Tab-separated table of C-alpha atoms and ligand atoms in Angstrom:
chain	number	residue	atom	x	y	z
Q	586	MET	CA	132.027	161.203	33.650
Q	587	GLU	CA	133.049	164.766	32.792
Q	588	SER	CA	136.094	165.735	34.856
Q	589	THR	CA	136.167	169.358	33.714
Q	590	GLU	CA	132.595	169.884	34.862
Q	591	LEU	CA	133.297	168.241	38.239
Q	592	ALA	CA	136.459	170.350	38.683
Q	593	ARG	CA	134.408	173.463	37.961
Q	594	LYS	CA	131.801	172.559	40.592
Q	595	PHE	CA	134.574	171.764	43.059
Q	596	THR	CA	136.246	175.121	42.476
Q	597	SER	CA	133.045	177.053	42.935
Q	598	MET	CA	132.462	175.318	46.270
Q	599	PHE	CA	135.966	175.086	47.760
Q	600	GLY	CA	138.216	177.192	45.505
Q	601	GLY	CA	141.474	175.857	44.050
Q	602	GLN	CA	142.041	173.039	41.588
Q	603	PRO	CA	141.263	169.454	42.608
Q	604	ALA	CA	142.730	166.125	41.613
Q	605	ILE	CA	139.993	163.727	40.550
Q	606	PHE	CA	139.848	159.989	41.167
Q	607	SER	CA	137.128	157.607	40.099
Q	608	ALA	CA	136.115	154.039	40.917
Q	609	PRO	CA	133.512	151.878	39.186
Q	610	GLY	CA	130.503	149.889	40.303
Q	611	ARG	CA	130.447	146.203	39.468
Q	612	VAL	CA	128.332	143.361	38.278
Q	613	ASN	CA	129.009	139.780	39.296
Q	614	LEU	CA	128.883	137.302	36.404
Q	615	ILE	CA	128.849	134.275	38.695
Q	616	GLY	CA	129.933	133.222	42.204
Q	617	GLU	CA	127.339	134.673	44.568
Q	618	HIS	CA	127.664	134.547	48.354
Q	619	THR	CA	130.925	132.674	47.961
Q	620	ASP	CA	133.381	135.494	48.760
Q	621	TYR	CA	132.897	135.399	52.553
Q	622	ASN	CA	133.222	131.619	52.401
Q	623	ASP	CA	136.789	131.939	51.069
Q	624	GLY	CA	135.490	130.850	47.659
Q	625	PHE	CA	135.569	132.006	44.047
Q	626	VAL	CA	133.827	134.930	42.313
Q	627	MET	CA	133.841	136.348	38.794
Q	628	PRO	CA	132.787	140.012	38.688
Q	629	SER	CA	133.501	142.765	36.167
Q	630	ALA	CA	133.773	146.473	36.812
Q	631	ILE	CA	131.211	148.458	34.791
Q	632	GLY	CA	131.175	151.863	33.151
Q	633	MET	CA	129.136	153.576	35.875
Q	634	ARG	CA	131.565	155.350	38.184
Q	635	THR	CA	131.824	157.457	41.319
Q	636	ALA	CA	134.237	160.367	41.124
Q	637	VAL	CA	135.871	162.116	44.062
Q	638	ALA	CA	137.518	165.500	43.534
Q	639	ILE	CA	139.961	166.453	46.290
Q	640	SER	CA	142.326	169.167	47.399
Q	641	ARG	CA	144.334	169.844	50.504
Q	642	SER	CA	142.907	172.259	53.044
Q	643	SER	CA	145.073	174.539	55.165
Q	644	GLU	CA	142.658	174.005	58.079
Q	645	ALA	CA	142.484	170.762	60.037
Q	646	LYS	CA	139.057	170.006	58.605
Q	647	LEU	CA	137.627	167.161	56.580
Q	648	ARG	CA	134.917	168.621	54.353
Q	649	ILE	CA	132.784	166.312	52.263
Q	650	HIS	CA	130.162	167.418	49.751
Q	651	SER	CA	127.902	165.199	47.673
Q	652	GLN	CA	126.528	166.488	44.404
Q	653	ASP	CA	123.839	163.792	44.412
Q	654	PHE	CA	122.584	164.422	47.959
Q	655	ARG	CA	123.294	168.156	47.722
Q	656	GLN	CA	124.602	167.977	51.237
Q	657	SER	CA	127.862	168.885	52.995
Q	658	PHE	CA	129.542	167.640	56.152
Q	659	GLU	CA	132.466	169.047	58.064
Q	660	PHE	CA	134.594	167.248	60.662
Q	661	ASP	CA	137.545	168.246	62.796
Q	662	SER	CA	140.450	166.194	61.379
Q	663	ASP	CA	142.082	165.948	64.815
Q	664	ASN	CA	138.944	164.504	66.268
Q	665	LEU	CA	137.145	162.417	63.653
Q	666	PRO	CA	134.087	160.502	64.899
Q	667	GLN	CA	135.152	156.922	65.524
Q	668	GLN	CA	131.665	155.635	64.855
Q	669	ALA	CA	129.341	155.876	61.899
Q	670	THR	CA	127.028	158.894	61.866
Q	671	GLY	CA	124.279	157.143	59.884
Q	672	ALA	CA	124.618	159.480	56.873
Q	673	TRP	CA	126.041	158.770	53.389
Q	674	CYS	CA	129.256	160.588	54.328
Q	675	ASP	CA	130.165	157.559	56.522
Q	676	TYR	CA	131.700	155.851	53.479
Q	677	VAL	CA	134.208	158.686	53.109
Q	678	LEU	CA	134.584	159.326	56.828
Q	679	GLY	CA	135.198	155.632	57.554
Q	680	ILE	CA	138.004	155.568	55.005
Q	681	ALA	CA	139.548	158.727	56.484
Q	682	VAL	CA	139.432	157.141	59.956
Q	683	ALA	CA	141.011	153.904	58.666
Q	684	LEU	CA	143.769	155.838	56.887
Q	685	GLN	CA	144.391	157.932	59.980
Q	686	GLN	CA	144.802	154.730	62.002
Q	687	SER	CA	147.408	153.514	59.540
Q	688	GLY	CA	149.196	156.873	59.451
Q	689	HIS	CA	148.131	157.751	55.896
Q	690	ALA	CA	145.433	160.375	56.351
Q	691	PRO	CA	146.042	163.989	55.348
Q	692	LYS	CA	145.521	166.746	57.902
Q	693	GLY	CA	142.874	168.724	56.095
Q	694	ALA	CA	140.988	167.913	52.909
Q	695	ASN	CA	138.049	169.053	50.811
Q	696	LEU	CA	136.197	166.340	48.921
Q	697	PHE	CA	133.437	166.625	46.338
Q	698	VAL	CA	131.654	163.382	45.424
Q	699	GLN	CA	129.593	162.704	42.333
Q	700	SER	CA	128.234	159.333	41.259
Q	701	GLU	CA	126.563	157.697	38.269
Q	702	ILE	CA	125.895	154.435	40.115
Q	703	PRO	CA	122.298	153.983	41.285
Q	704	ILE	CA	122.189	153.609	45.066
Q	705	GLY	CA	120.672	150.458	46.548
Q	706	ALA	CA	120.565	148.648	43.191
Q	707	GLY	CA	123.230	146.104	44.131
Q	708	LEU	CA	125.835	147.566	41.771
Q	709	SER	CA	128.268	148.437	44.574
Q	710	SER	CA	127.899	152.164	44.825
Q	711	SER	CA	129.343	151.859	48.335
Q	712	ALA	CA	132.516	150.072	47.240
Q	713	ALA	CA	132.995	152.705	44.528
Q	714	ILE	CA	132.787	155.670	46.901
Q	715	GLU	CA	135.077	153.926	49.390
Q	716	VAL	CA	137.724	153.114	46.797
Q	717	ALA	CA	137.640	156.527	45.084
Q	718	SER	CA	137.866	158.268	48.481
Q	719	ALA	CA	140.754	156.059	49.595
Q	720	LEU	CA	142.795	156.860	46.472
Q	721	ALA	CA	141.941	160.550	46.756
Q	722	LEU	CA	142.921	160.809	50.434
Q	723	LEU	CA	146.097	158.795	49.918
Q	724	SER	CA	147.161	161.097	47.081
Q	725	LEU	CA	147.255	164.131	49.379
Q	726	ASN	CA	149.882	162.393	51.485
Q	727	ASN	CA	151.770	161.288	48.396
Q	728	ALA	CA	151.181	157.815	49.778
Q	729	SER	CA	150.359	154.896	47.582
Q	730	LEU	CA	149.250	151.461	48.646
Q	731	PRO	CA	149.022	148.432	46.374
Q	732	LEU	CA	145.451	148.228	45.058
Q	733	GLU	CA	144.949	144.875	46.814
Q	734	GLU	CA	145.678	146.696	50.091
Q	735	VAL	CA	143.282	149.498	49.212
Q	736	ALA	CA	140.575	146.879	48.576
Q	737	ARG	CA	141.216	145.248	51.955
Q	738	LEU	CA	141.171	148.593	53.753
Q	739	CYS	CA	137.830	149.476	52.139
Q	740	GLN	CA	136.338	146.093	53.007
Q	741	ARG	CA	137.533	146.446	56.617
Q	742	THR	CA	135.930	149.878	56.778
Q	743	GLU	CA	132.640	148.475	55.556
Q	744	ASN	CA	132.841	145.648	58.121
Q	745	THR	CA	133.874	147.654	61.143
Q	746	PHE	CA	132.793	151.253	60.558
Q	747	ILE	CA	129.631	150.798	58.475
Q	748	GLY	CA	128.719	147.484	60.116
Q	749	ALA	CA	128.015	145.406	56.980
Q	750	ARG	CA	129.838	142.064	57.085
Q	751	VAL	CA	130.535	142.026	53.335
Q	752	GLY	CA	133.217	139.975	51.594
Q	753	ILE	CA	136.079	141.313	49.458
Q	754	MET	CA	134.527	140.984	45.978
Q	755	ASP	CA	133.102	144.465	45.409
Q	756	GLN	CA	136.052	146.480	46.656
Q	757	PHE	CA	138.529	144.210	44.884
Q	758	VAL	CA	136.980	144.489	41.440
Q	759	SER	CA	136.341	148.213	41.890
Q	760	CYS	CA	140.110	148.558	42.438
Q	761	LEU	CA	141.414	146.068	39.896
Q	762	GLY	CA	138.775	145.521	37.212
Q	763	LYS	CA	139.894	145.546	33.587
Q	764	ALA	CA	137.999	146.685	30.486
Q	765	GLY	CA	136.740	143.810	28.352
Q	766	HIS	CA	137.481	141.211	31.042
Q	767	ALA	CA	135.913	139.261	33.853
Q	768	LEU	CA	138.021	138.968	36.991
Q	769	LEU	CA	138.230	135.449	38.389
Q	770	LEU	CA	139.186	135.877	42.048
Q	771	ASP	CA	140.152	133.370	44.698
Q	772	CYS	CA	138.826	135.165	47.782
Q	773	ARG	CA	141.163	133.263	50.118
Q	774	SER	CA	144.537	133.822	48.461
Q	775	LEU	CA	143.417	136.899	46.446
Q	776	ASP	CA	145.063	135.302	43.391
Q	777	PHE	CA	143.234	136.467	40.318
Q	778	GLU	CA	143.047	136.032	36.575
Q	779	PHE	CA	141.516	138.226	33.874
Q	780	ILE	CA	139.414	136.311	31.383
Q	781	PRO	CA	138.446	138.141	28.177
Q	782	ILE	CA	134.733	138.588	27.507
Q	783	PRO	CA	134.109	138.302	23.757
Q	784	GLY	CA	133.254	141.627	22.112
Q	785	THR	CA	130.202	139.945	20.587
Q	786	VAL	CA	128.315	140.013	23.920
Q	787	LYS	CA	127.014	142.710	26.213
Q	788	LEU	CA	126.320	142.641	29.916
Q	789	VAL	CA	122.715	143.777	30.126
Q	790	ILE	CA	121.828	144.788	33.667
Q	791	CYS	CA	118.124	144.892	34.521
Q	792	ASN	CA	117.185	146.802	37.641
Q	793	THR	CA	113.969	145.500	39.250
Q	794	MET	CA	113.712	148.871	41.039
Q	795	VAL	CA	112.931	147.118	44.316
Q	796	LYS	CA	115.095	146.710	47.384
Q	797	HIS	CA	113.544	144.790	50.226
Q	798	GLN	CA	114.136	146.271	53.653
Q	799	HIS	CA	115.339	143.124	55.401
Q	800	ALA	CA	118.270	142.665	52.959
Q	801	GLY	CA	121.066	143.663	55.394
Q	802	GLY	CA	119.841	141.462	58.243
Q	803	GLU	CA	119.315	138.467	55.977
Q	804	TYR	CA	122.812	138.899	54.516
Q	805	ASN	CA	124.401	138.685	57.953
Q	806	ARG	CA	122.152	135.723	58.801
Q	807	ARG	CA	123.353	133.815	55.712
Q	808	ARG	CA	126.926	134.369	56.832
Q	809	GLU	CA	126.117	132.972	60.264
Q	810	GLU	CA	124.398	129.956	58.708
Q	811	CYS	CA	127.517	129.233	56.642
Q	812	GLU	CA	129.689	129.563	59.748
Q	813	GLU	CA	127.372	127.168	61.549
Q	814	GLY	CA	127.751	124.720	58.649
Q	815	VAL	CA	131.543	124.890	59.020
Q	816	ARG	CA	131.281	124.303	62.790
Q	817	ILE	CA	129.125	121.211	62.278
Q	818	LEU	CA	131.201	119.811	59.402
Q	819	SER	CA	134.448	120.283	61.291
Q	820	LYS	CA	133.440	117.372	63.555
Q	821	TRP	CA	134.252	115.111	60.613
Q	822	TYR	CA	136.743	117.348	58.828
Q	823	PRO	CA	138.714	119.039	61.607
Q	824	GLY	CA	141.066	120.881	59.216
Q	825	ILE	CA	138.410	122.963	57.473
Q	826	ARG	CA	138.324	126.750	57.861
Q	827	ALA	CA	135.514	127.639	55.488
Q	828	LEU	CA	132.977	126.039	53.125
Q	829	ARG	CA	135.657	126.445	50.462
Q	830	ASP	CA	137.379	123.427	51.994
Q	831	ILE	CA	134.442	121.025	51.535
Q	832	SER	CA	133.692	118.955	48.435
Q	833	ILE	CA	130.176	118.180	47.334
Q	834	ASP	CA	130.710	114.470	48.132
Q	835	GLN	CA	131.837	115.256	51.666
Q	836	LEU	CA	128.803	117.479	52.154
Q	837	VAL	CA	126.325	114.970	50.760
Q	838	GLN	CA	127.719	112.255	53.067
Q	839	HIS	CA	126.570	114.330	56.026
Q	840	SER	CA	123.237	115.522	54.677
Q	841	GLN	CA	121.444	113.804	57.551
Q	842	ASP	CA	123.727	115.291	60.220
Q	843	ILE	CA	123.084	118.924	59.324
Q	844	PRO	CA	119.841	120.873	59.946
Q	845	PRO	CA	117.982	121.235	56.604
Q	846	THR	CA	118.317	125.018	56.266
Q	847	ILE	CA	122.036	124.978	57.041
Q	848	TYR	CA	122.458	122.106	54.605
Q	849	LYS	CA	120.775	124.058	51.797
Q	850	ARG	CA	123.023	127.076	52.405
Q	851	CYS	CA	126.152	124.901	52.368
Q	852	ARG	CA	125.040	123.111	49.246
Q	853	HIS	CA	124.583	126.379	47.368
Q	854	VAL	CA	128.051	127.621	48.336
Q	855	VAL	CA	129.866	124.382	47.556
Q	856	GLU	CA	128.141	123.978	44.169
Q	857	GLU	CA	128.465	127.671	43.313
Q	858	ASN	CA	132.239	127.450	43.766
Q	859	ARG	CA	132.229	124.571	41.280
Q	860	ARG	CA	130.081	126.601	38.880
Q	861	VAL	CA	132.519	129.527	38.947
Q	862	ARG	CA	135.356	127.295	37.877
Q	863	ASP	CA	133.226	125.653	35.184
Q	864	ALA	CA	132.113	129.081	33.989
Q	865	ALA	CA	135.746	130.215	33.769
Q	866	ALA	CA	136.468	127.208	31.554
Q	867	CYS	CA	133.460	128.086	29.355
Q	868	LEU	CA	134.578	131.697	29.000
Q	869	ARG	CA	138.143	130.702	28.139
Q	870	ALA	CA	136.745	128.379	25.463
Q	871	GLY	CA	134.289	130.987	24.152
Q	872	ASP	CA	131.347	128.735	25.108
Q	873	LEU	CA	128.719	131.388	25.849
Q	874	ASN	CA	125.825	128.924	25.853
Q	875	GLY	CA	127.615	126.862	28.496
Q	876	PHE	CA	128.267	130.013	30.502
Q	877	GLY	CA	124.594	130.985	30.214
Q	878	ARG	CA	123.475	127.561	31.474
Q	879	LEU	CA	125.626	127.970	34.570
Q	880	MET	CA	124.147	131.422	35.187
Q	881	ARG	CA	120.644	129.946	35.117
Q	882	GLU	CA	121.687	127.200	37.542
Q	883	SER	CA	123.203	129.808	39.818
Q	884	HIS	CA	119.930	131.737	39.846
Q	885	ARG	CA	117.905	128.635	40.714
Q	886	SER	CA	120.286	127.786	43.519
Q	887	LEU	CA	120.139	131.317	44.949
Q	888	ARG	CA	116.353	131.140	44.756
Q	889	ASP	CA	115.771	127.645	46.156
Q	890	LEU	CA	118.792	126.808	48.329
Q	891	TYR	CA	120.247	130.095	49.483
Q	892	GLU	CA	116.849	131.857	49.426
Q	893	VAL	CA	118.105	135.348	48.640
Q	894	SER	CA	116.058	136.008	45.515
Q	895	CYS	CA	112.616	137.628	45.495
Q	896	ARG	CA	109.536	137.641	43.287
Q	897	GLU	CA	110.707	140.583	41.178
Q	898	LEU	CA	114.156	139.070	40.516
Q	899	ASP	CA	112.594	135.720	39.615
Q	900	ILE	CA	110.209	137.389	37.191
Q	901	MET	CA	113.029	139.399	35.615
Q	902	ALA	CA	114.981	136.150	35.128
Q	903	GLU	CA	111.935	134.311	33.721
Q	904	VAL	CA	110.861	136.974	31.233
Q	905	ALA	CA	114.348	137.037	29.679
Q	906	GLU	CA	113.816	133.503	28.376
Q	907	GLY	CA	113.120	133.325	24.660
Q	908	ILE	CA	114.241	136.863	23.802
Q	909	PRO	CA	116.610	136.689	20.796
Q	910	GLY	CA	120.313	136.887	21.646
Q	911	TYR	CA	119.882	135.800	25.300
Q	912	TYR	CA	122.572	133.338	26.460
Q	913	GLY	CA	121.617	133.251	30.115
Q	914	GLY	CA	121.164	135.376	33.203
Q	915	ARG	CA	120.740	135.476	36.936
Q	916	MET	CA	120.251	137.731	39.920
Q	917	THR	CA	123.510	139.469	40.750
Q	918	GLY	CA	124.828	140.820	44.069
Q	919	GLY	CA	123.479	140.233	47.557
Q	920	GLY	CA	119.836	139.710	46.500
Q	921	PHE	CA	116.381	140.629	47.907
Q	922	GLY	CA	115.992	143.080	45.039
Q	923	GLY	CA	118.436	144.937	42.845
Q	924	CYS	CA	119.430	143.654	39.438
Q	925	THR	CA	119.701	140.672	37.170
Q	926	LEU	CA	122.635	140.313	34.815
Q	927	ASN	CA	121.955	139.002	31.320
Q	928	LEU	CA	124.523	137.812	28.834
Q	929	VAL	CA	123.205	138.978	25.467
Q	930	ALA	CA	124.564	138.999	21.908
Q	931	ALA	CA	125.743	142.563	21.228
Q	932	LYS	CA	123.718	142.839	18.039
Q	933	ASN	CA	120.512	142.012	19.938
Q	934	ALA	CA	121.219	144.078	23.060
Q	935	THR	CA	119.052	147.103	22.280
Q	936	ALA	CA	116.038	145.037	21.212
Q	937	PHE	CA	116.571	142.752	24.240
Q	938	ALA	CA	116.523	145.775	26.551
Q	939	GLU	CA	113.242	146.980	25.078
Q	940	GLN	CA	111.556	143.595	25.232
Q	941	ILE	CA	112.592	142.652	28.735
Q	942	SER	CA	111.575	146.069	29.941
Q	943	SER	CA	108.052	145.781	28.575
Q	944	ARG	CA	107.644	142.146	29.688
Q	945	TYR	CA	108.735	142.977	33.243
Q	946	GLN	CA	106.562	146.049	33.412
Q	947	GLN	CA	103.572	144.041	32.242
Q	948	ALA	CA	104.174	141.335	34.869
Q	949	VAL	CA	105.121	143.485	37.869
Q	950	GLY	CA	103.687	146.907	37.145
Q	951	ILE	CA	107.033	148.660	37.657
Q	952	LYS	CA	109.140	150.173	34.885
Q	953	PRO	CA	112.640	148.712	35.217
Q	954	ALA	CA	115.895	150.489	34.389
Q	955	VAL	CA	118.007	148.581	31.873
Q	956	TYR	CA	121.693	149.329	31.317
Q	957	ILE	CA	123.653	147.876	28.399
Q	958	CYS	CA	127.209	147.563	29.736
Q	959	SER	CA	130.628	146.193	28.945
Q	960	ALA	CA	133.355	145.352	31.418
Q	961	ASP	CA	135.321	148.485	32.286
Q	962	ASP	CA	138.530	149.457	34.077
Q	963	GLY	CA	138.948	149.681	37.833
Q	964	ALA	CA	139.805	152.755	39.888
Q	965	ARG	CA	141.962	155.435	38.327
Q	966	LEU	CA	143.226	158.981	38.471
Q	967	GLU	CA	141.005	161.027	36.139
Q	968	SER	CA	142.956	164.260	36.343
Q	969	SER	CA	145.772	165.683	38.449
Q	970	ALA	CA	145.466	169.005	40.216
Q	971	ARG	CA	146.624	171.858	37.983
Q	972	THR	CA	148.836	174.250	39.882
P	1496	LIG	C1	127.314	141.889	48.396
P	1496	LIG	C2	128.620	141.903	49.171
P	1496	LIG	C3	129.664	141.009	48.509
P	1496	LIG	C4	129.118	139.615	48.213
P	1496	LIG	C5	127.757	139.714	47.527
P	1496	LIG	C6	127.104	138.370	47.369
P	1496	LIG	O1	127.499	142.495	47.148
P	1496	LIG	O2	129.121	143.217	49.240
P	1496	LIG	O3	130.816	140.930	49.326
P	1496	LIG	O4	129.033	138.854	49.391
P	1496	LIG	O5	126.857	140.559	48.235
P	1496	LIG	O6	127.842	137.569	46.516
C-alpha cells in the first residue's frame, strides 16, 4: 500500500500531515470454529492490508472518511453514539467508543481509511479496520497498549458494538502476525508460537465470490449449539468450561446422550483441536503432505459435521484435487461462502491459480478471484506524521 499517495489524499481532504497505520487481513490454515470454544487456531496474516491515516483535530469531532465507499461521517466526540449506526463507519466508531470508555480516546480526530482487503470474502476486513483504527486513535493520545490488549479490545467491540459474537482469532493475528510464519494460538491462555512456513510453498486463496445471507445468524447458532453441548456434557464432567476441555473418548462415550446435531458440532470442534496440534507438528517437521491431509479432513468435517460449508466452497475444494503442486486445502473462515485456502508448491502457484480458476468457472459459472499470498506481518506504523 502506497503511504505517500494515502497521505496526499488525506491532506487534500483534511489538511495537515497524517500518521498512517495499517493492519492486515488473515487466512486461517487450520482450526476453524475452535476459537470461541477456547481451542486452538493457526492463522497467518496476509499481504492485503487496511490503512488508516490520522491526525488530531482542534474541534471535538470524530471525522471518518472511506476511500473505498467514498463516504464521510462526522460525530461529536463528546457525544459519540453508543450504538451501531448500521454503516461501515461502525468499525471505527465502535473502537473510538471503546477507547473513550477506557480513557484512551483523543478529543478530536480525522481519519481516512483505505483498504485492499475484499469485503465479505472471509479474509477479516473487519478485524483489519478495527485494529488499524485502534492503533491510530491510541497514537494521538501517545497511549500504547500491548498488542494482545488491542486484539481483545477489538474483539470486544465486534461482540458488543457490532453485535457479531466472533472469537479472538482474527483480531489477534491481525495484531501479531509475522511474515513467513503461521501463528499457533491457544485461544484460552492466548499463549502463541510462530511456526515457519517453508519458502517453497504459497498460500493460494480462492474466492468463490459468494457470500450467503444467513451466514451471521448461522454463526451465532453454531456458538449456541457448542454451548449447549458443554451444558449437557457437564452433567458427567462438572469441571468443564468449554469444548476445549473434552477429549474425543469422553465425547464418544456420551454419543447417545446428546442430540445428534449437537453431537456433530461437538465432534467437529474436539477433533479440529486435535488436527491443529497435529498440523503444527507436521509444519515443524516440514511435512507438507501431512499438513495437506489434515486440511482436507478439516474441510470434510466443516462440511459434514459442522455444516458451515456450501456448494461453491465444496466445488472449489474438489476442483483443486489433481492440480500439480497442490498439497491440500480447505474452506477458511466462518463459512457459507468466502474463500478456500490451498497449500501449493511455490513453483506451481501461478499455473495452479489459472487451472483452479477455469475449473471453478466451468463448474459454477462464476469467475473466482485467486490471490497468491505469503504470510505477512501484523499491524504496524507505516509512517509518522511529518511536522
Ligand atoms: C470468523 C470469526 C472468527 C472464527 C472464524 C471461524 O472468522 O471472526 O473468530 O470464529 O469465523 O473459525
